[in-house]
Amino acid sequence: MIPSMSNQSEKGAIHFDMVIVGGGMVGISLALMLAKQGEWKILLIESNSLDMTTDSALSYSSSFDARSTALSWTSREIYQSIGLWEQLGAHASGINQIHVSDRGHAGITRMTAEEADVDALGYVVENRWLGSVLMNRLKDEEIEICGNTQIDTLKPRSNGIDISMKVGANSSQEELNVRTDLIIIADGADSTTAHKLGINSRRSAYGQTAIIANIQLNQRHQGVAYERFTDQGPMALLPLPDYKGQYRSALVWAQPEETASQLVEASDEDFLRSLQQRFGHRLGTFKQVGQRTAYNLVLTLASEQVRRNVVVMGNAAHSLHPVAGQGFNLSLRDAAALAEKLSEARIQQKSIGSLETLECYYQQQLIDQRNTLVFSDSLTKFFAGPSNVAAMGRNSGLLALDLVPQLRHRFIKFGMGMTAPEAGHG
Ligand SMILES: Cc1cc2nc3c(=O)[nH]c(=O)nc-3n(C[C@H](O)[C@H](O)[C@H](O)COP(=O)(O)OP(=O)(O)OC[C@H]3O[C@@H](n4cnc5c(N)ncnc54)[C@H](O)[C@@H]3O)c2cc1C
């Protein structure tokens, strides 16, 4: 949908309080949080089609693919606050227990919802379902949305940004000029929009590829999320809701790149055999594997996250190793914090694009971002080495988690998205 061109004077531009670039999990979630506050004039643009009339429309996005996402307790609270949890929760599987183990070594630890005194430590939801819930709500909100849109130029001005873009499929493209107080860049890792403003990202490849697939089980998963570290990379099996009477878990399996491509191409039988051998039989026998997809794992961090009239969010700001299932949860906390700061700025009659407002948001999130990033990164490295010394360290790490209540408590709170363990202690 193109914002009514009648609002655009012949050479002038339509004004929006905010323009959100990227209609993925983060861009849409933030748009919905802001819409809930009322009064903002928001434009959301997405490079792919945003046709909401068909289910297949969801395949447009790098967010809403065949993956599943482990949502933390805090993410549940955030969705609850914008009235979305009831629908999301209807197709989410609660995590009653997290079981962490190290293949071939003794250390094992379990964290339970009971000891944290909550219904569930987190929830697993399929991205397609998350996407369809977010999109359906987007339709009902007063947000202007433009699919098939490419930004041509971004021109910073003294009190805003001018954006010129092309909207529509090739044959019927229209030019749209927009003026905004704040551009929120949420167009994913390696953001081309941020690059246009000279904001680059630091990249550090893990040399690992994550294979994701849904696995059919011969027994119930009982709400247990398994995190298993192996000498070749970590794997997670997350509980999914039953589908047509089948018991299922969502697999995320990080492997060296070469082994991963062999596993993606292997027959279903060979794949399941390798998986069973690596994981063991805690979840019974693996019966079937669904579509397999591979993701190269790279840690990226934007060189700047806030600038006057600009915020960089989601994967465009930081993308993490998925081992701890924290990337989206962190971005959702960022989004909630930004929405709150913008609301405060409006109440105090301050400019939403001022560096003061945006720095205030960034400084608030910085510690959470740094700790979550360091924790996810060091977890991967801590469990990566095959050596005996590394294994001893890992075993004592898991043992310490099992035995030291304060440490366990900190890790449980971290998993629930409440606080991250201090950087360097992960
Ligand atoms: C295997 C795997 C498992 C994961 N599991 C978890 C988990 O369990 N829990 C968790 O918290 N996190 C998890 N994550 C991380 C999570 O997927 C990301 O944090 C999340 O996808 C980031 O969303 P995003 O909206 O920032 O970016 P994206 O998902 O990349 O979306 C960006 C959107 O912007 C659009 N776009 C791109 N360029 C432009 C442009 N120039 N103009 C307009 N639009 C544009 C794209 O089409 C897309 O729709 C996992 C990641 C991986 C790889």
Short mmCIF file of C-alpha atoms and ligand atoms in Angstrom, two decimals:
data_model
loop_
_atom_site.label_atom_id
_atom_site.label_comp_id
_atom_site.label_asym_id
_atom_site.label_seq_id
_atom_site.Cartn_x
_atom_site.Cartn_y
_atom_site.Cartn_z
CA MET A 1 0.00 0.00 0.00
CA ILE A 2 1.38 3.38 -0.97
CA PRO A 3 0.63 6.19 1.48
CA SER A 4 -1.96 8.41 -0.11
CA MET A 5 -0.04 10.39 -2.71
CA SER A 6 -2.59 13.15 -2.35
CA ASN A 7 -0.73 14.06 0.86
CA GLN A 8 2.40 14.61 -1.18
CA SER A 9 2.68 18.05 -2.70
CA GLU A 10 4.06 18.06 -6.23
CA LYS A 11 7.66 18.50 -5.18
CA GLY A 12 7.17 18.25 -1.45
CA ALA A 13 7.38 15.22 0.78
CA ILE A 14 4.92 13.48 3.07
CA HIS A 15 5.82 13.89 6.72
CA PHE A 16 5.99 10.94 9.11
CA ASP A 17 7.07 11.06 12.75
CA MET A 18 8.96 7.81 12.14
CA VAL A 19 9.91 5.62 9.24
CA ILE A 20 10.74 1.99 10.08
CA VAL A 21 12.84 0.27 7.43
CA GLY A 22 12.39 -3.53 7.44
CA GLY A 23 9.22 -5.51 8.06
CA GLY A 24 10.88 -8.45 9.82
CA MET A 25 10.28 -9.65 13.37
CA VAL A 26 11.88 -6.60 14.92
CA GLY A 27 10.52 -3.89 12.59
CA ILE A 28 6.91 -5.06 12.88
CA SER A 29 7.08 -5.71 16.63
CA LEU A 30 8.43 -2.19 17.21
CA ALA A 31 5.79 -0.68 14.90
CA LEU A 32 3.07 -2.39 16.94
CA MET A 33 4.53 -1.14 20.24
CA LEU A 34 4.59 2.41 18.90
CA ALA A 35 1.10 2.12 17.42
CA LYS A 36 -0.18 1.10 20.84
CA GLN A 37 0.95 4.49 22.17
CA GLY A 38 -1.32 6.22 19.63
CA GLU A 39 -0.69 9.56 17.99
CA TRP A 40 2.43 8.68 16.02
CA LYS A 41 2.35 8.87 12.26
CA ILE A 42 4.38 5.82 11.24
CA LEU A 43 5.51 4.46 7.88
CA LEU A 44 6.86 0.90 7.67
CA ILE A 45 8.72 -0.06 4.51
CA GLU A 46 9.83 -3.50 3.37
CA SER A 47 11.86 -4.43 0.30
CA ASN A 48 9.80 -7.55 -0.36
CA SER A 49 6.09 -7.83 -0.95
CA LEU A 50 3.92 -7.23 2.09
CA ASP A 51 0.81 -8.71 0.58
CA MET A 52 -1.20 -9.79 3.57
CA THR A 53 -3.93 -11.57 1.72
CA THR A 54 -2.25 -14.96 1.47
CA ASP A 55 -0.44 -17.21 3.94
CA SER A 56 2.39 -17.68 1.48
CA ALA A 57 3.04 -13.94 1.78
CA LEU A 58 5.01 -14.77 4.92
CA SER A 59 7.68 -16.51 2.94
CA TYR A 60 8.79 -13.05 1.78
CA SER A 61 10.82 -12.36 4.83
CA SER A 62 14.13 -13.45 6.23
CA SER A 63 12.38 -13.37 9.61
CA PHE A 64 9.34 -15.52 8.97
CA ASP A 65 10.92 -18.65 7.52
CA ALA A 66 10.94 -22.28 8.68
CA ARG A 67 12.75 -21.48 11.95
CA SER A 68 11.28 -21.49 15.42
CA THR A 69 12.15 -18.92 18.05
CA ALA A 70 12.61 -19.46 21.77
CA LEU A 71 10.92 -16.46 23.36
CA SER A 72 12.03 -15.53 26.85
CA TRP A 73 9.67 -14.78 29.72
CA THR A 74 10.37 -11.07 29.23
CA SER A 75 9.44 -11.32 25.54
CA ARG A 76 6.15 -12.89 26.59
CA GLU A 77 5.56 -9.90 28.90
CA ILE A 78 6.33 -7.48 26.08
CA TYR A 79 3.84 -9.17 23.73
CA GLN A 80 1.34 -9.33 26.56
CA SER A 81 1.66 -5.56 27.01
CA ILE A 82 0.54 -4.99 23.40
CA GLY A 83 -2.25 -7.57 23.60
CA LEU A 84 -0.63 -10.19 21.36
CA TRP A 85 0.27 -12.92 23.80
CA GLU A 86 -3.06 -14.69 23.76
CA GLN A 87 -2.76 -15.44 20.03
CA LEU A 88 0.97 -16.12 20.13
CA GLY A 89 0.72 -18.32 23.21
CA ALA A 90 -2.04 -20.41 21.60
CA HIS A 91 0.60 -21.93 19.32
CA ALA A 92 3.65 -21.81 21.56
CA SER A 93 5.14 -24.61 23.60
CA GLY A 94 6.19 -23.76 27.15
CA ILE A 95 9.73 -24.65 28.26
CA ASN A 96 9.41 -26.39 31.64
CA GLN A 97 13.03 -27.41 31.85
CA ILE A 98 16.33 -26.58 30.18
CA HIS A 99 18.73 -29.49 30.05
CA VAL A 100 22.34 -28.61 29.27
CA SER A 101 24.93 -31.30 28.55
CA ASP A 102 28.34 -31.79 26.98
CA ARG A 103 28.63 -34.78 24.65
CA GLY A 104 31.07 -37.40 25.88
CA HIS A 105 31.56 -35.71 29.26
CA ALA A 106 29.94 -35.95 32.64
CA GLY A 107 28.71 -32.41 33.30
CA ILE A 108 24.96 -31.95 33.05
CA THR A 109 22.72 -29.30 34.47
CA ARG A 110 18.96 -28.82 34.55
CA MET A 111 17.05 -25.62 35.18
CA THR A 112 13.35 -25.85 35.85
CA ALA A 113 10.37 -23.50 35.73
CA GLU A 114 9.44 -24.77 39.17
CA GLU A 115 12.62 -23.50 40.82
CA ALA A 116 12.16 -20.13 39.07
CA ASP A 117 8.55 -20.13 40.30
CA VAL A 118 7.06 -19.41 36.86
CA ASP A 119 4.74 -21.29 34.49
CA ALA A 120 7.52 -21.67 31.92
CA LEU A 121 11.13 -20.55 31.52
CA GLY A 122 10.31 -19.47 27.97
CA TYR A 123 8.21 -20.43 24.97
CA VAL A 124 8.94 -21.82 21.54
CA VAL A 125 6.95 -20.48 18.63
CA GLU A 126 7.29 -21.17 14.92
CA ASN A 127 8.38 -18.06 13.04
CA ARG A 128 5.59 -18.47 10.51
CA TRP A 129 3.03 -18.31 13.29
CA LEU A 130 4.77 -15.34 14.89
CA GLY A 131 4.75 -13.67 11.46
CA SER A 132 1.09 -14.29 10.82
CA VAL A 133 0.08 -12.94 14.26
CA LEU A 134 2.22 -9.81 13.81
CA MET A 135 0.97 -9.21 10.25
CA ASN A 136 -2.66 -9.63 11.17
CA ARG A 137 -2.34 -7.05 13.91
CA LEU A 138 -0.42 -4.70 11.60
CA LYS A 139 -3.43 -4.64 9.26
CA ASP A 140 -5.61 -3.33 12.08
CA GLU A 141 -3.30 -0.53 13.16
CA GLU A 142 -2.98 3.00 11.85
CA ILE A 143 0.40 2.35 10.32
CA GLU A 144 1.17 3.15 6.70
CA ILE A 145 2.88 0.16 5.12
CA CYS A 146 4.76 -0.06 1.84
CA GLY A 147 5.97 -3.38 0.43
CA ASN A 148 8.25 -3.78 -2.61
CA THR A 149 10.03 -0.60 -1.63
CA GLN A 150 13.62 0.42 -2.29
CA ILE A 151 15.26 3.44 -0.74
CA ASP A 152 17.11 5.57 -3.30
CA THR A 153 18.55 8.35 -1.19
CA LEU A 154 18.70 9.45 2.42
CA LYS A 155 19.44 13.10 3.10
CA PRO A 156 20.04 14.15 6.70
CA ARG A 157 18.75 17.68 7.45
CA SER A 158 19.08 19.84 10.53
CA ASN A 159 15.88 18.45 12.08
CA GLY A 160 15.11 15.23 10.25
CA ILE A 161 15.83 13.05 7.26
CA ASP A 162 14.53 13.19 3.69
CA ILE A 163 14.03 9.79 2.12
CA SER A 164 13.30 9.16 -1.51
CA MET A 165 12.17 5.69 -2.49
CA LYS A 166 10.66 3.62 -5.24
CA VAL A 167 7.50 1.75 -4.40
CA GLY A 168 5.95 -1.12 -6.32
CA ALA A 169 6.92 -3.92 -8.65
CA ASN A 170 9.25 -3.05 -11.56
CA SER A 171 6.55 -2.38 -14.14
CA SER A 172 4.54 -0.03 -11.96
CA GLN A 173 7.05 1.72 -9.73
CA GLU A 174 6.18 5.05 -8.19
CA GLU A 175 8.51 7.50 -6.55
CA LEU A 176 7.74 8.45 -2.98
CA ASN A 177 9.40 11.28 -1.06
CA VAL A 178 9.13 11.29 2.67
CA ARG A 179 10.38 13.57 5.44
CA THR A 180 10.77 12.10 8.91
CA ASP A 181 11.94 13.03 12.40
CA LEU A 182 13.34 9.56 12.98
CA ILE A 183 14.41 6.71 10.74
CA ILE A 184 14.54 3.34 12.50
CA ILE A 185 16.70 0.94 10.53
CA ALA A 186 15.66 -2.72 11.08
CA ASP A 187 16.51 -4.25 7.71
CA GLY A 188 18.60 -7.14 9.03
CA ALA A 189 22.30 -7.96 9.26
CA ASP A 190 24.52 -6.14 6.74
CA SER A 191 21.99 -3.36 6.55
CA THR A 192 22.14 -1.58 3.19
CA THR A 193 20.20 1.34 4.67
CA ALA A 194 22.75 1.85 7.44
CA HIS A 195 25.55 1.63 4.85
CA LYS A 196 23.90 4.48 2.91
CA LEU A 197 24.43 6.62 6.02
CA GLY A 198 28.04 5.50 6.40
CA ILE A 199 27.24 3.15 9.30
CA ASN A 200 29.15 -0.07 8.81
CA SER A 201 29.20 -3.30 10.73
CA ARG A 202 32.03 -5.30 12.24
CA ARG A 203 31.75 -8.93 11.21
CA SER A 204 33.34 -11.96 12.76
CA ALA A 205 32.47 -15.31 11.18
CA TYR A 206 32.18 -18.32 13.52
CA GLY A 207 33.15 -20.73 10.73
CA GLN A 208 29.96 -22.59 11.64
CA THR A 209 26.65 -23.14 9.89
CA ALA A 210 23.40 -23.73 11.75
CA ILE A 211 21.09 -26.34 10.28
CA ILE A 212 17.49 -25.95 11.30
CA ALA A 213 14.71 -28.50 10.85
CA ASN A 214 11.66 -29.82 12.65
CA ILE A 215 12.16 -33.32 14.02
CA GLN A 216 9.33 -35.76 14.62
CA LEU A 217 9.74 -37.77 17.83
CA ASN A 218 8.35 -41.12 18.94
CA GLN A 219 7.61 -39.74 22.42
CA ARG A 220 6.50 -36.47 24.04
CA HIS A 221 9.20 -33.89 24.75
CA GLN A 222 7.55 -32.98 28.09
CA GLY A 223 8.43 -29.32 27.58
CA VAL A 224 12.17 -29.94 27.88
CA ALA A 225 14.58 -27.80 25.84
CA TYR A 226 17.88 -29.58 25.25
CA GLU A 227 21.10 -27.68 24.75
CA ARG A 228 23.92 -30.06 23.90
CA PHE A 229 27.51 -29.06 23.30
CA THR A 230 29.62 -31.25 21.09
CA ASP A 231 33.22 -30.92 19.91
CA GLN A 232 31.89 -29.88 16.47
CA GLY A 233 29.41 -27.28 17.66
CA PRO A 234 26.35 -26.83 19.86
CA MET A 235 22.88 -28.20 19.12
CA ALA A 236 19.50 -27.34 20.59
CA LEU A 237 16.26 -29.28 20.44
CA LEU A 238 13.39 -27.06 21.46
CA PRO A 239 9.89 -28.29 22.32
CA LEU A 240 7.22 -27.52 19.69
CA PRO A 241 3.46 -27.84 19.99
CA ASP A 242 2.10 -31.16 18.67
CA TYR A 243 0.97 -31.03 15.06
CA LYS A 244 -1.74 -33.41 13.83
CA GLY A 245 -0.98 -35.76 16.69
CA GLN A 246 2.76 -35.77 16.01
CA TYR A 247 5.32 -34.95 18.70
CA ARG A 248 7.92 -32.48 17.47
CA SER A 249 11.04 -30.58 18.49
CA ALA A 250 12.80 -27.80 16.59
CA LEU A 251 16.45 -28.50 15.86
CA VAL A 252 19.21 -25.89 15.66
CA TRP A 253 22.50 -27.68 14.97
CA ALA A 254 25.70 -25.70 14.51
CA GLN A 255 28.42 -27.50 12.56
CA PRO A 256 31.64 -26.63 10.75
CA GLU A 257 30.62 -25.32 7.30
CA GLU A 258 31.76 -28.37 5.33
CA THR A 259 30.06 -30.95 7.58
CA ALA A 260 26.91 -28.83 7.59
CA SER A 261 26.59 -28.84 3.81
CA GLN A 262 27.03 -32.64 3.78
CA LEU A 263 24.32 -32.95 6.41
CA VAL A 264 21.95 -30.70 4.49
CA GLU A 265 22.40 -32.82 1.39
CA ALA A 266 22.28 -36.21 3.13
CA SER A 267 19.23 -38.45 2.80
CA ASP A 268 16.65 -38.15 5.60
CA GLU A 269 17.73 -41.54 6.99
CA ASP A 270 21.43 -40.60 7.06
CA PHE A 271 20.67 -37.22 8.59
CA LEU A 272 18.53 -38.73 11.36
CA ARG A 273 21.17 -41.38 12.05
CA SER A 274 23.91 -38.73 12.47
CA LEU A 275 21.66 -36.59 14.63
CA GLN A 276 20.66 -39.51 16.85
CA GLN A 277 24.28 -40.49 17.24
CA ARG A 278 25.32 -36.95 18.24
CA PHE A 279 22.35 -36.23 20.48
CA GLY A 280 21.63 -39.59 22.06
CA HIS A 281 18.24 -40.98 23.09
CA ARG A 282 16.98 -38.51 25.70
CA LEU A 283 14.12 -37.63 23.36
CA GLY A 284 13.53 -41.20 22.25
CA THR A 285 13.90 -42.12 18.59
CA PHE A 286 13.88 -39.49 15.87
CA LYS A 287 11.27 -40.57 13.34
CA GLN A 288 11.29 -37.93 10.61
CA VAL A 289 13.00 -34.72 9.62
CA GLY A 290 11.28 -31.79 7.89
CA GLN A 291 12.81 -29.29 5.49
CA ARG A 292 16.43 -28.50 6.36
CA THR A 293 17.79 -24.96 6.00
CA ALA A 294 21.32 -23.69 6.65
CA TYR A 295 22.44 -20.34 8.08
CA ASN A 296 26.04 -19.17 8.13
CA LEU A 297 26.78 -17.86 11.58
CA VAL A 298 28.41 -14.46 11.85
CA LEU A 299 28.65 -12.11 14.80
CA THR A 300 27.92 -8.59 13.55
CA LEU A 301 27.87 -5.32 15.38
CA ALA A 302 26.99 -1.94 13.86
CA SER A 303 29.65 0.76 14.21
CA GLU A 304 26.92 3.14 15.48
CA GLN A 305 23.44 2.44 16.78
CA VAL A 306 22.21 5.97 17.33
CA ARG A 307 22.84 9.21 15.57
CA ARG A 308 20.69 12.34 15.36
CA ASN A 309 17.39 11.25 13.73
CA VAL A 310 18.65 7.66 13.28
CA VAL A 311 18.39 4.41 15.27
CA VAL A 312 19.73 1.04 14.12
CA MET A 313 17.82 -1.94 15.56
CA GLY A 314 17.58 -5.73 15.50
CA ASN A 315 20.03 -7.73 13.40
CA ALA A 316 21.10 -4.49 11.72
CA ALA A 317 22.49 -3.42 15.12
CA HIS A 318 23.73 -6.78 16.44
CA SER A 319 23.33 -10.34 15.29
CA LEU A 320 24.42 -13.13 17.62
CA HIS A 321 25.22 -16.83 17.53
CA PRO A 322 21.85 -18.57 18.00
CA VAL A 323 23.24 -21.00 20.60
CA ALA A 324 21.65 -19.24 23.54
CA GLY A 325 18.48 -18.22 21.64
CA GLN A 326 18.95 -14.58 22.62
CA GLY A 327 19.20 -12.51 19.42
CA PHE A 328 15.54 -11.70 18.95
CA ASN A 329 14.81 -11.54 22.68
CA LEU A 330 17.51 -8.89 23.07
CA SER A 331 16.16 -6.92 20.09
CA LEU A 332 12.66 -7.05 21.53
CA ARG A 333 13.97 -5.59 24.81
CA ASP A 334 15.74 -2.88 22.78
CA ALA A 335 12.50 -2.16 20.91
CA ALA A 336 10.46 -1.92 24.13
CA ALA A 337 13.06 0.42 25.65
CA LEU A 338 13.09 2.63 22.53
CA ALA A 339 9.29 2.82 22.44
CA GLU A 340 9.29 3.88 26.09
CA LYS A 341 11.95 6.58 25.56
CA LEU A 342 10.08 8.00 22.54
CA SER A 343 6.88 8.15 24.56
CA GLU A 344 8.69 9.96 27.39
CA ALA A 345 10.18 12.42 24.89
CA ARG A 346 6.71 13.19 23.56
CA ILE A 347 5.31 13.75 27.05
CA GLN A 348 8.24 16.05 27.87
CA GLN A 349 7.80 17.80 24.51
CA LYS A 350 11.31 16.88 23.44
CA SER A 351 12.29 16.01 19.90
CA ILE A 352 12.12 12.25 19.26
CA GLY A 353 15.06 12.52 16.86
CA SER A 354 17.35 14.48 19.18
CA LEU A 355 20.64 12.89 20.05
CA GLU A 356 19.80 13.38 23.73
CA THR A 357 16.64 11.21 23.43
CA LEU A 358 18.35 8.53 21.38
CA GLU A 359 21.53 8.41 23.48
CA CYS A 360 19.35 8.00 26.55
CA TYR A 361 17.82 4.88 24.94
CA TYR A 362 21.20 3.53 23.83
CA GLN A 363 22.90 4.05 27.18
CA GLN A 364 20.04 2.22 28.89
CA GLN A 365 20.41 -0.80 26.58
CA LEU A 366 24.17 -0.86 26.29
CA ILE A 367 24.87 -3.08 29.30
CA ASP A 368 22.15 -5.57 28.37
CA GLN A 369 23.45 -5.68 24.79
CA ARG A 370 27.07 -6.08 25.81
CA ASN A 371 26.40 -8.77 28.39
CA THR A 372 24.09 -10.77 26.13
CA LEU A 373 26.54 -10.55 23.26
CA VAL A 374 29.53 -11.56 25.36
CA PHE A 375 27.56 -14.36 27.00
CA SER A 376 26.35 -15.86 23.68
CA ASP A 377 29.79 -15.49 22.12
CA SER A 378 31.75 -16.95 25.01
CA LEU A 379 29.31 -19.83 25.47
CA THR A 380 30.05 -20.87 21.89
CA LYS A 381 33.80 -20.60 22.37
CA PHE A 382 33.83 -22.12 25.85
CA PHE A 383 32.24 -25.31 24.54
CA ALA A 384 34.03 -25.37 21.21
CA GLY A 385 37.35 -26.99 22.10
CA PRO A 386 37.77 -30.76 21.99
CA SER A 387 40.82 -30.77 24.30
CA ASN A 388 40.77 -32.47 27.69
CA VAL A 389 41.62 -29.24 29.47
CA ALA A 390 38.72 -27.47 27.78
CA ALA A 391 36.44 -30.39 28.63
CA MET A 392 37.49 -30.24 32.31
CA GLY A 393 36.67 -26.54 32.32
CA ARG A 394 33.29 -27.25 30.75
CA ASN A 395 32.47 -30.01 33.18
CA SER A 396 33.35 -27.87 36.15
CA GLY A 397 31.34 -25.02 34.58
CA LEU A 398 28.24 -27.20 34.31
CA LEU A 399 28.89 -28.68 37.73
CA ALA A 400 29.21 -25.20 39.20
CA LEU A 401 25.88 -24.30 37.63
CA ASP A 402 24.36 -27.33 39.25
CA LEU A 403 25.88 -26.72 42.67
CA VAL A 404 26.10 -22.96 43.20
CA PRO A 405 22.61 -21.53 43.76
CA GLN A 406 23.51 -17.88 43.00
CA LEU A 407 25.11 -18.88 39.71
CA ARG A 408 22.13 -20.99 38.74
CA HIS A 409 19.81 -18.18 39.68
CA ARG A 410 21.72 -15.72 37.49
CA PHE A 411 21.65 -18.10 34.52
CA ILE A 412 17.94 -18.80 34.90
CA LYS A 413 17.20 -15.08 35.04
CA PHE A 414 19.35 -14.59 31.97
CA GLY A 415 17.51 -17.30 30.03
CA MET A 416 14.23 -15.64 30.99
CA GLY A 417 15.49 -12.37 29.51
CA MET A 418 15.54 -10.52 32.84
CA THR A 419 19.25 -9.86 33.17
CA ALA A 420 22.37 -11.07 31.44
CA PRO A 421 25.22 -12.51 33.52
CA GLU A 422 27.95 -9.91 33.77
CA ALA A 423 30.27 -9.81 30.78
CA GLY A 424 33.28 -11.95 31.40
CA HIS A 425 31.41 -14.21 33.79
CA GLY A 426 29.51 -16.03 31.04
C1 LIG B 1 19.19 -20.49 13.16
C2 LIG B 1 18.76 -19.32 14.01
C3 LIG B 1 17.98 -19.55 15.14
C4 LIG B 1 17.60 -18.48 15.95
N1 LIG B 1 16.88 -18.72 17.07
C5 LIG B 1 16.57 -17.71 17.91
C6 LIG B 1 15.87 -17.95 19.13
O1 LIG B 1 15.49 -19.08 19.43
N2 LIG B 1 15.60 -16.89 19.95
C7 LIG B 1 16.01 -15.62 19.63
O2 LIG B 1 15.78 -14.71 20.43
N3 LIG B 1 16.65 -15.36 18.48
C8 LIG B 1 16.94 -16.36 17.61
N4 LIG B 1 17.59 -16.09 16.43
C9 LIG B 1 17.86 -14.69 16.05
C10 LIG B 1 16.66 -14.05 15.32
O3 LIG B 1 16.27 -14.84 14.23
C11 LIG B 1 17.02 -12.64 14.85
O4 LIG B 1 17.35 -11.90 15.99
C12 LIG B 1 15.87 -11.96 14.12
O5 LIG B 1 15.54 -12.64 12.94
C13 LIG B 1 16.23 -10.52 13.75
O6 LIG B 1 15.12 -9.93 13.10
P1 LIG B 1 15.27 -8.58 12.27
O7 LIG B 1 13.86 -8.16 12.02
O8 LIG B 1 16.21 -7.65 12.94
O9 LIG B 1 16.01 -8.99 10.91
P2 LIG B 1 15.52 -9.89 9.71
O10 LIG B 1 14.84 -11.08 10.24
O11 LIG B 1 16.69 -10.11 8.83
O12 LIG B 1 14.45 -8.97 8.95
C14 LIG B 1 14.84 -7.85 8.20
C15 LIG B 1 13.70 -7.45 7.27
O13 LIG B 1 14.11 -6.31 6.52
C16 LIG B 1 13.84 -6.49 5.14
N5 LIG B 1 14.81 -5.69 4.37
C17 LIG B 1 16.10 -6.00 4.08
N6 LIG B 1 16.68 -4.98 3.40
C18 LIG B 1 15.75 -4.01 3.28
C19 LIG B 1 15.76 -2.70 2.71
N7 LIG B 1 16.85 -2.18 2.15
N8 LIG B 1 14.62 -1.95 2.75
C20 LIG B 1 13.49 -2.45 3.36
N9 LIG B 1 13.43 -3.68 3.93
C21 LIG B 1 14.55 -4.45 3.90
C22 LIG B 1 13.96 -8.01 4.94
O14 LIG B 1 13.26 -8.43 3.79
C23 LIG B 1 13.34 -8.51 6.23
O15 LIG B 1 11.95 -8.63 6.15
C24 LIG B 1 17.99 -17.15 15.60
C25 LIG B 1 18.75 -16.92 14.46
C26 LIG B 1 19.14 -18.00 13.66
C27 LIG B 1 19.97 -17.73 12.44
#
